[in-house]
XYZ file of C-alpha atoms in Angstrom:
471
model
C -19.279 -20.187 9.805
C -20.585 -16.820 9.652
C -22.570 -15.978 5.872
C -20.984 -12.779 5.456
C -17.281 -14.929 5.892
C -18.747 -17.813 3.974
C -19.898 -15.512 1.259
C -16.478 -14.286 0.605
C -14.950 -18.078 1.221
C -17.192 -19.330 -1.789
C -16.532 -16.213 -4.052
C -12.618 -16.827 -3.209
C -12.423 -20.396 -4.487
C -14.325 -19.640 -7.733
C -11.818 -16.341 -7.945
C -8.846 -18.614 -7.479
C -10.260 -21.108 -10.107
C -10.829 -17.931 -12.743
C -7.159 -16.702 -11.721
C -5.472 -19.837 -12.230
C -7.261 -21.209 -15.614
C -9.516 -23.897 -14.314
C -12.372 -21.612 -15.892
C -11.438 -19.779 -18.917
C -12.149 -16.386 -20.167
C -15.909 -16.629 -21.707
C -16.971 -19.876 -20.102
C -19.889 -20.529 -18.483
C -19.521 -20.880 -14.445
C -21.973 -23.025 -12.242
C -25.553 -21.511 -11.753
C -26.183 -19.559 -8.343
C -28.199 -23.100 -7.479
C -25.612 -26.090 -8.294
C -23.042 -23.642 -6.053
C -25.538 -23.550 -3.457
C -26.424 -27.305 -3.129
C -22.454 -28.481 -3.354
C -21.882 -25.529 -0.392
C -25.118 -26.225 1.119
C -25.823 -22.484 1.846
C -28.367 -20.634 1.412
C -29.535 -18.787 -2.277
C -28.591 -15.402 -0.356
C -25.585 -16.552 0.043
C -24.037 -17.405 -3.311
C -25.977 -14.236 -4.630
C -23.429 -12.125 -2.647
C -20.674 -14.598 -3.519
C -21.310 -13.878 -6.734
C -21.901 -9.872 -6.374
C -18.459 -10.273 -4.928
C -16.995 -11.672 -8.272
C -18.220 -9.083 -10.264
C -17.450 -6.139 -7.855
C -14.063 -7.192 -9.353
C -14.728 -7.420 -12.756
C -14.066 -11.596 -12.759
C -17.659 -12.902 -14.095
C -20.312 -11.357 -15.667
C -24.008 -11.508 -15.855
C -25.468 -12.293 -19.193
C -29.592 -11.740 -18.945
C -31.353 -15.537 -19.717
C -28.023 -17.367 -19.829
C -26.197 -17.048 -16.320
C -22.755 -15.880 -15.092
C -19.642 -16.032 -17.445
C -16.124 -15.429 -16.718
C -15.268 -11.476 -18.417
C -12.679 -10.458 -20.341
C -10.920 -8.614 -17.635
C -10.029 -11.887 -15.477
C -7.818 -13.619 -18.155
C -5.977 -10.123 -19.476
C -2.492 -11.337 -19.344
C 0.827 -8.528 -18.997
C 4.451 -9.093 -18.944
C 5.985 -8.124 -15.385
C 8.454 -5.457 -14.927
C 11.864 -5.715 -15.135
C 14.111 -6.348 -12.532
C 16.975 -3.845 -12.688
C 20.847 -4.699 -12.211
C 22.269 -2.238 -9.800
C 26.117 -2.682 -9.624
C 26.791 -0.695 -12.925
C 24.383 2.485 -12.159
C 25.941 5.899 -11.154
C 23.990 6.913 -8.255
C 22.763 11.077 -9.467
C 21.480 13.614 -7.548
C 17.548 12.851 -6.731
C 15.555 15.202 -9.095
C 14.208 17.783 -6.796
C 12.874 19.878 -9.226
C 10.779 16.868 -10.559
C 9.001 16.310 -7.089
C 8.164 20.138 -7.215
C 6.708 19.719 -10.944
C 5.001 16.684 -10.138
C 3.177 18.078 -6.666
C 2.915 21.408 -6.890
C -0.757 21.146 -9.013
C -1.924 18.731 -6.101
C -4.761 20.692 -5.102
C -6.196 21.672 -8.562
C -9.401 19.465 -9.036
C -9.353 19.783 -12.577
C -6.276 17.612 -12.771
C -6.845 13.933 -12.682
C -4.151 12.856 -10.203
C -2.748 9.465 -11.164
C 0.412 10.728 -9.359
C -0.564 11.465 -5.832
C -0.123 8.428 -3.094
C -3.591 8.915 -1.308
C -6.954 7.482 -1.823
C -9.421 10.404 -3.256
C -11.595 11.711 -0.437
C -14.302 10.273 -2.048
C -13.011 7.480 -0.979
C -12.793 7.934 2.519
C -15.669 7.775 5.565
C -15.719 11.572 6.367
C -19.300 11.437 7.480
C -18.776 8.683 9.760
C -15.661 10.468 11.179
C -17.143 13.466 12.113
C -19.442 11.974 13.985
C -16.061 10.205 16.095
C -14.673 13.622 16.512
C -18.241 14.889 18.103
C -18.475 11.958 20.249
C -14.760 12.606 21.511
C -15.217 16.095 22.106
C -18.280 15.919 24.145
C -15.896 13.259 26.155
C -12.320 14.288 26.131
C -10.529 15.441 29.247
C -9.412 19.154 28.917
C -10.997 19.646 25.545
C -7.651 17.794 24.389
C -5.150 21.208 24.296
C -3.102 19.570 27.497
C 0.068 17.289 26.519
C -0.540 13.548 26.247
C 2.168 11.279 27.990
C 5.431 11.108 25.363
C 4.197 7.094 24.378
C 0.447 8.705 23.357
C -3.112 8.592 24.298
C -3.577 4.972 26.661
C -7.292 4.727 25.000
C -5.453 4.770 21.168
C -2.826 2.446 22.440
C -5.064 0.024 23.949
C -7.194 0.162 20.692
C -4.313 -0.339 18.413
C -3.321 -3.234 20.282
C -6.692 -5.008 21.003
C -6.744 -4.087 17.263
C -3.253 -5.376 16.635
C -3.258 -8.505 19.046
C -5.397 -10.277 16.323
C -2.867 -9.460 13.575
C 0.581 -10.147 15.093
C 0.344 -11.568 18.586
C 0.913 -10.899 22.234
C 1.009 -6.911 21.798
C -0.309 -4.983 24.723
C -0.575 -0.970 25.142
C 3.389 -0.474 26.413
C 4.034 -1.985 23.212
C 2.340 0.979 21.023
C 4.082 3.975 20.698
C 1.550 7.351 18.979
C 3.641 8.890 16.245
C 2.516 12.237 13.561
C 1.944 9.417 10.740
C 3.944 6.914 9.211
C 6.772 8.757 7.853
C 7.432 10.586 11.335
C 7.089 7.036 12.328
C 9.942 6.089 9.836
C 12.012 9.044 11.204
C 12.226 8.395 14.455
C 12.601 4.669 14.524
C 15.819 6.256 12.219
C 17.071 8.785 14.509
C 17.010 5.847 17.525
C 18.954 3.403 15.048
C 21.499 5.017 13.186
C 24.175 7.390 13.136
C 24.846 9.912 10.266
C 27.272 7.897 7.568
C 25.479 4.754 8.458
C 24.329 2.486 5.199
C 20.269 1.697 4.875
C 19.116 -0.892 2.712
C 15.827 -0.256 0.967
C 13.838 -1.764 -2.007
C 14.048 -0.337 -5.827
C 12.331 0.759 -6.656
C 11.127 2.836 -3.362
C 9.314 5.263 -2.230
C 10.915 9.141 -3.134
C 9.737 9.966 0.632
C 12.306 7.383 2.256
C 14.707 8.046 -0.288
C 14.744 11.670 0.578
C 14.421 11.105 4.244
C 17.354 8.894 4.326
C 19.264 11.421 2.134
C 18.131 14.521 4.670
C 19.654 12.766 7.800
C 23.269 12.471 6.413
C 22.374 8.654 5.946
C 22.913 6.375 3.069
C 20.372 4.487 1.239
C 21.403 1.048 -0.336
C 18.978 0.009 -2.924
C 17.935 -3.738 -3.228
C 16.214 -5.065 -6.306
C 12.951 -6.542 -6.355
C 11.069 -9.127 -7.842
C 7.803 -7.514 -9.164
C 5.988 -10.876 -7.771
C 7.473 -11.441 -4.700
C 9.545 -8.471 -3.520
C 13.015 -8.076 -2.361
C 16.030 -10.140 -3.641
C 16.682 -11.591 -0.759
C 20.300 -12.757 -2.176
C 21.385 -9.337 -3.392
C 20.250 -8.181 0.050
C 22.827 -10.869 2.104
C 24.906 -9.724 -0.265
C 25.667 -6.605 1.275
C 24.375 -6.869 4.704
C 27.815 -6.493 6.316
C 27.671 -3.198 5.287
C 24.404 -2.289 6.671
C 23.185 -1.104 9.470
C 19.449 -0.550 9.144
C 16.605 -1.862 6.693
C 13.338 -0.035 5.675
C 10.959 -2.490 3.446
C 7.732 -2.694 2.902
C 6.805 -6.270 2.368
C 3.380 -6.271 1.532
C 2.149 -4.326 -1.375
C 5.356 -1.889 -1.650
C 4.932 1.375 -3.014
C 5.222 1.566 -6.090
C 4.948 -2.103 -7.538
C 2.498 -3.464 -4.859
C 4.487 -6.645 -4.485
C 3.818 -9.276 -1.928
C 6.651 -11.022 -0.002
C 6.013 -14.413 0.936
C 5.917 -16.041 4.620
C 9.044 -17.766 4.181
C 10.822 -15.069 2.339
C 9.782 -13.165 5.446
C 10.931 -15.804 8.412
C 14.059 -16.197 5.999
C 14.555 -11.996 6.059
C 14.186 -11.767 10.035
C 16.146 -14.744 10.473
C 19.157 -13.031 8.641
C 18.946 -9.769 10.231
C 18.307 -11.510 13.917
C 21.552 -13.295 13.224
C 23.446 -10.060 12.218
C 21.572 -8.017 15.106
C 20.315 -5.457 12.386
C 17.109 -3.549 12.848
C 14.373 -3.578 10.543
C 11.770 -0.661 10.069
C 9.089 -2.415 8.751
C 6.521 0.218 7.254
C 3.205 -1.998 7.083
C 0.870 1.004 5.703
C -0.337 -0.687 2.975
C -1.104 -4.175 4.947
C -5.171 -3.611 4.864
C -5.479 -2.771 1.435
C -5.257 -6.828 0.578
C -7.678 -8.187 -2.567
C -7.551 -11.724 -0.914
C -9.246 -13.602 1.270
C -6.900 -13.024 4.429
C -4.695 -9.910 5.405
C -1.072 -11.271 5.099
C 1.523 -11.593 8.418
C 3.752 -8.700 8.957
C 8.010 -9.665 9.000
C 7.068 -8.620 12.768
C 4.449 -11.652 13.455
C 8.015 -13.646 13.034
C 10.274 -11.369 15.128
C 11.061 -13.731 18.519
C 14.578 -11.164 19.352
C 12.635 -8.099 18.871
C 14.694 -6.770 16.306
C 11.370 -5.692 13.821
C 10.043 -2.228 14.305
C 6.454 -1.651 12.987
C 5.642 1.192 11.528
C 1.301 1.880 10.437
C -1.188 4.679 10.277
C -4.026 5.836 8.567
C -2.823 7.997 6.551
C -3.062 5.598 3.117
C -6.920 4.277 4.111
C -9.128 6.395 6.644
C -7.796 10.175 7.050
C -4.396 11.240 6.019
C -4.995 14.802 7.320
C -5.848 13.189 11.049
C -1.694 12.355 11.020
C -2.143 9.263 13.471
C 0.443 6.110 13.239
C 2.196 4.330 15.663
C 5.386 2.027 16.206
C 5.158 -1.408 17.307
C 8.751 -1.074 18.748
C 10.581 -4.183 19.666
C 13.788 -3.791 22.070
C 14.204 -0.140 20.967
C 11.249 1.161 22.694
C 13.045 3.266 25.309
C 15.243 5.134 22.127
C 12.170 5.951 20.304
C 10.133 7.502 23.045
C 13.581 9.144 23.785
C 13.585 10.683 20.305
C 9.766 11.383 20.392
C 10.255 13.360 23.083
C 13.027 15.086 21.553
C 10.942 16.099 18.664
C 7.691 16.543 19.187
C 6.953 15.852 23.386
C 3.653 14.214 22.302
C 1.150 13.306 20.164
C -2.282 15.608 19.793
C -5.245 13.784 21.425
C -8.218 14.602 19.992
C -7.185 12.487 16.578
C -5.834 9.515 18.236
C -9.303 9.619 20.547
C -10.908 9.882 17.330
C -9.475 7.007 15.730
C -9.670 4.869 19.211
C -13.088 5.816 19.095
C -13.667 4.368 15.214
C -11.618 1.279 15.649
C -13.726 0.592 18.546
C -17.252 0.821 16.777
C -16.243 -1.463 14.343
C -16.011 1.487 11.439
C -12.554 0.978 10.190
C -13.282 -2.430 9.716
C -16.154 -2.196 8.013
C -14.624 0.604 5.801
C -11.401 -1.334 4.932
C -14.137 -4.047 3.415
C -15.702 -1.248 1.017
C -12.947 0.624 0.350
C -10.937 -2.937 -0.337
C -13.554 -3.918 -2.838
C -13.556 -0.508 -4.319
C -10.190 -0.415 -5.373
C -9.794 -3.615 -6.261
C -12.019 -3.156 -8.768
C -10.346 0.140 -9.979
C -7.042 -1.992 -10.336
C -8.982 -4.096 -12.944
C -10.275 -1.046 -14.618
C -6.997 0.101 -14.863
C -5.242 -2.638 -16.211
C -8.663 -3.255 -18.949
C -7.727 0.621 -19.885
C -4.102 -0.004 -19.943
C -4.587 -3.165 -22.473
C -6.839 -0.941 -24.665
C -5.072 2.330 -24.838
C -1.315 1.765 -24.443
C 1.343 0.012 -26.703
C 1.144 -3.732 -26.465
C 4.679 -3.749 -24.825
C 4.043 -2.101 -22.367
C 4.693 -3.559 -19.001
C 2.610 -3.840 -15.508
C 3.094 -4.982 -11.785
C -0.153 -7.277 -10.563
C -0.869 -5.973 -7.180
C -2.606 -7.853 -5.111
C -2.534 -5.054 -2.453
C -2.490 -1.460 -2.410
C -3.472 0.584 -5.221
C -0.859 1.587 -7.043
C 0.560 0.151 -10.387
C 4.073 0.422 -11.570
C 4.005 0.982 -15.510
C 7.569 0.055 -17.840
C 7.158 1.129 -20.992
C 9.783 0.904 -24.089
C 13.103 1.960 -23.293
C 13.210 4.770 -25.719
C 10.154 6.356 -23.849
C 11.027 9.853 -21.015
C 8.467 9.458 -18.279
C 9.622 13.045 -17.413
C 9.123 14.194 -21.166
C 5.672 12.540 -21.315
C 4.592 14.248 -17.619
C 5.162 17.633 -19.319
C 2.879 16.867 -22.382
C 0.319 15.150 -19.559
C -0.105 18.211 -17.585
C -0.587 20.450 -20.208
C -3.739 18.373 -20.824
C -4.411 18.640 -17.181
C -3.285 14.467 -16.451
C -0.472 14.452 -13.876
C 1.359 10.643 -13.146
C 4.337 9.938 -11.179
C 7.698 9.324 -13.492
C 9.309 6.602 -12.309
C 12.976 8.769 -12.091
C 11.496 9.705 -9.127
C 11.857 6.419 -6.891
C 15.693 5.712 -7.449
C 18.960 7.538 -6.695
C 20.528 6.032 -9.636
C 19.655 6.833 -13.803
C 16.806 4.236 -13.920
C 13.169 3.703 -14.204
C 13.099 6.538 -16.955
C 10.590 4.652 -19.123
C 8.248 4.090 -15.867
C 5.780 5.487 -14.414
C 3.282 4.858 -11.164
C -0.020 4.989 -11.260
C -2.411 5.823 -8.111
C -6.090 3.834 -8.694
C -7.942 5.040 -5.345
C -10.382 7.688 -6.930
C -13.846 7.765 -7.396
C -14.072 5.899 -10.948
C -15.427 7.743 -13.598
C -15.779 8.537 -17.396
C -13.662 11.274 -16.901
C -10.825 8.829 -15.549
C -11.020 6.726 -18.204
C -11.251 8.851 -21.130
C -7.938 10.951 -18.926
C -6.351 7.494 -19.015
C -7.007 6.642 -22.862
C -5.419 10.373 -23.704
C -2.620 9.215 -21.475
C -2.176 5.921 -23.542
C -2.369 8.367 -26.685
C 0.398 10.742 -25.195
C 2.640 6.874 -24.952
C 1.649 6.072 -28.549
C 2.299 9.406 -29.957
C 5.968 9.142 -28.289
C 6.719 5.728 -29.946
């Protein structure tokens, strides 16, 4: 086995023994050289294992006396509540909140908890540049002619040399080039559905679905969700004679980050492959995994090709780049029909460019840092959460993704509390804001992927004050 996989392998099994109690908060783990001789490795080796471990806040080093298992490994929250939807009035979605909520976006003296992108900090600019001066020495036409209506063949053979490893027998005709993930979402819509037709989606979701769904005459159906493991699978059978299209994300949803299992996922494609009901599966968020292993997509169990894949870069590499793709199943030919309705084609130089970084081995490699990074910031988070707010509040665990869904008491107005935050220049998402109905008023989402700083954490502990203050 290869040390930098064997590294992480080690550093997994003592994470797994931290995470499930087997060492406890303040205890003493084996020395770098007992874990080497019962691995056998090298001294290297468990040295990184163990830089691993505290890259994520699990042990720490204490000079003379070895590695101990921190305080931020055994912090313990309740889980969100899972809401009952049959007795909410569906309400008109708050427009004026999205506007209040985005419309500082671009002021850097805000510290944007709310916003659903990493920081650009964050993100390999450097390294990209140097992909979009590599392309443009070597692009034919400069890239201002049309690319076919399916995209650029070099992107669509990358994504699925990329993609073959993740899902399975996917070759370039099965890649489709879309503007990002949510034009992705649109037009796997527009080739499914009909104005009037029902769409079942998670709740809480993402406002930019809801709103989508809402904008094309269709109806969105919200399903609970476990904060653990995702969609209630039961609610969702349920009412599937009603519906005629699903839009989930199953691993790390925004905003609670939950992870569907693998059989919750066979059991979900089994039940729409029996009902002949297409599934948009957006799978955005799929990278951004704190394990060992990136999880399956519903599509990896998709035999009647009734999963469409949705992905792009947007959430992890370069969200101004716009570059996704579908993965389309048996709708292929009505998506490239609707892609040609809309937009004709995909701009080439950014899919090169991203073709070009995938093949270099760059994405990878940035995935692993920027993986590590915000898992860490999720830990820093929750440590600043379990200092500053009220001890009721309550937190999702992610264990993807990097955002964290916040309940507080039910007397608390996330909206109320946004207006006091911005005035002190903190901005968060309220959680009104991913619902149709009159819920998720004492939540809030919280975006981790920033550059961690002093600043952040004395923004958050003014933020836990603003809570406190409204108690």
């Amino acid at each position: 086995m290869k040390k930098e996989i064997l590294y992480l392998k080690i550093a997994g099994i003592i994470e797994k023994q931290i995470l499930n109690g087997t060492l406890r908060l303040g205890e003493k783990i084996p020395s770098i050289r007992t874990v080497q001789k019962v691995y056998n490795v090298s001294i290297n080796t468990v040295r990184q294992a163990f830089l691993e471990l505290e890259s994520k806040s699990l042990i720490e080093s204490v000079p003379k006396s070895g590695y101990f298992v921190s305080k931020a490994s055994q912090r313990k929250f309740s889980l969100p509540s899972v809401i009952i939807l049959d007795s909410l009035q569906k309400e008109k979605h708050p427009e004026d909140l999205f506007h209040k909520t985005f419309a500082s976006s671009e002021n850097t003296d805000i510290t944007h908890f709310s916003l659903g992108l990493p920081e650009k900090t964050l993100l390999p600019i450097a390294k990209l540049n140097k992909s979009v001066a590599a392309v443009m020495r070597s692009l034919a036409n400069g890239g201002v002619t049309y690319e076919s209506v399916q995209g650029n063949l070099n992107f669509r053979r990358t994504v699925a040399r990329w993609a073959f490893m993740l899902e399975g027998k996917i070759t370039e005709d099965d890649v489709i080039a879309t503007s990002g993930a949510m034009n992705g979402m649109f037009t796997c819509l527009m080739a499914v559905t009909k104005p009037g037709d029902k769409i079942a989606v998670e709740s809480p979701a993402y406002f930019g679905i809801l709103k989508m769904i809402s904008a094309m005459g269709l109806e969105a159906v919200e399903i609970p969700s476990d904060p653990v493991t995702g969609l209630d699978l039961d609610a969702l059978k349920k009412v599937l004679p009603t519906i005629s299209a699903c839009c989930f994300v199953v691993n790390f949803n925004n905003p609670m980050g939950t992870l569907m299992p693998d059989d919750n996922k066979k059991e979900l494609v089994r039940m729409l492959t029996e009902r002949d009901i297409p599934l948009i599966e957006n799978d955005i968020f799929r990278n951004v995994y704190y394990g060992l292993e990136r999880p399956k997509p519903c599509k990896a169990f998709d035999e009647a090709g009734i999963v469409m894949l949705v992905n792009s870069v947007s959430k992890t590499l370069a969200p101004g780049y716009r570059v996704g793709w579908i993965i389309p199943g048996k709708y292929k030919d009505k998506i490239i029909q609707q892609k040609l309705i809309q937009t004709i084609s995909t701009p080439a130089l950014y899919q090169e460019t991203i073709s070009h970084f995938l093949e270099n081995g760059r994405y990878d490699h940035h995935l692993h840092t920027f993986r590590k990074t915000v898992h860490s910031n999720c830990l820093k988070l929750l440590q600043g959460i379990e200092d500053y707010f009220p001890d009721n509040t309550k937190v999702s665990q992610p264990a993807g993704g990097f955002m964290l869904w916040v309940e507080l008491d039910k007397k608390i107005d996330t909206v109320q509390l946004f207006d006091i935050a911005i005035r002190q220049n903190i901005s968060f998402a309220p959680g009104r804001m991913f619902t149709q109905y009159n819920q998720y008023n004492n939540c809030m989402r919280l975006n981790f992927a920033m550059n961690w700083n002093e600043k952040i954490n004395a923004d958050l502990k003014t933020l836990g004050q603003i809570v406190k203050d409204a108690y």
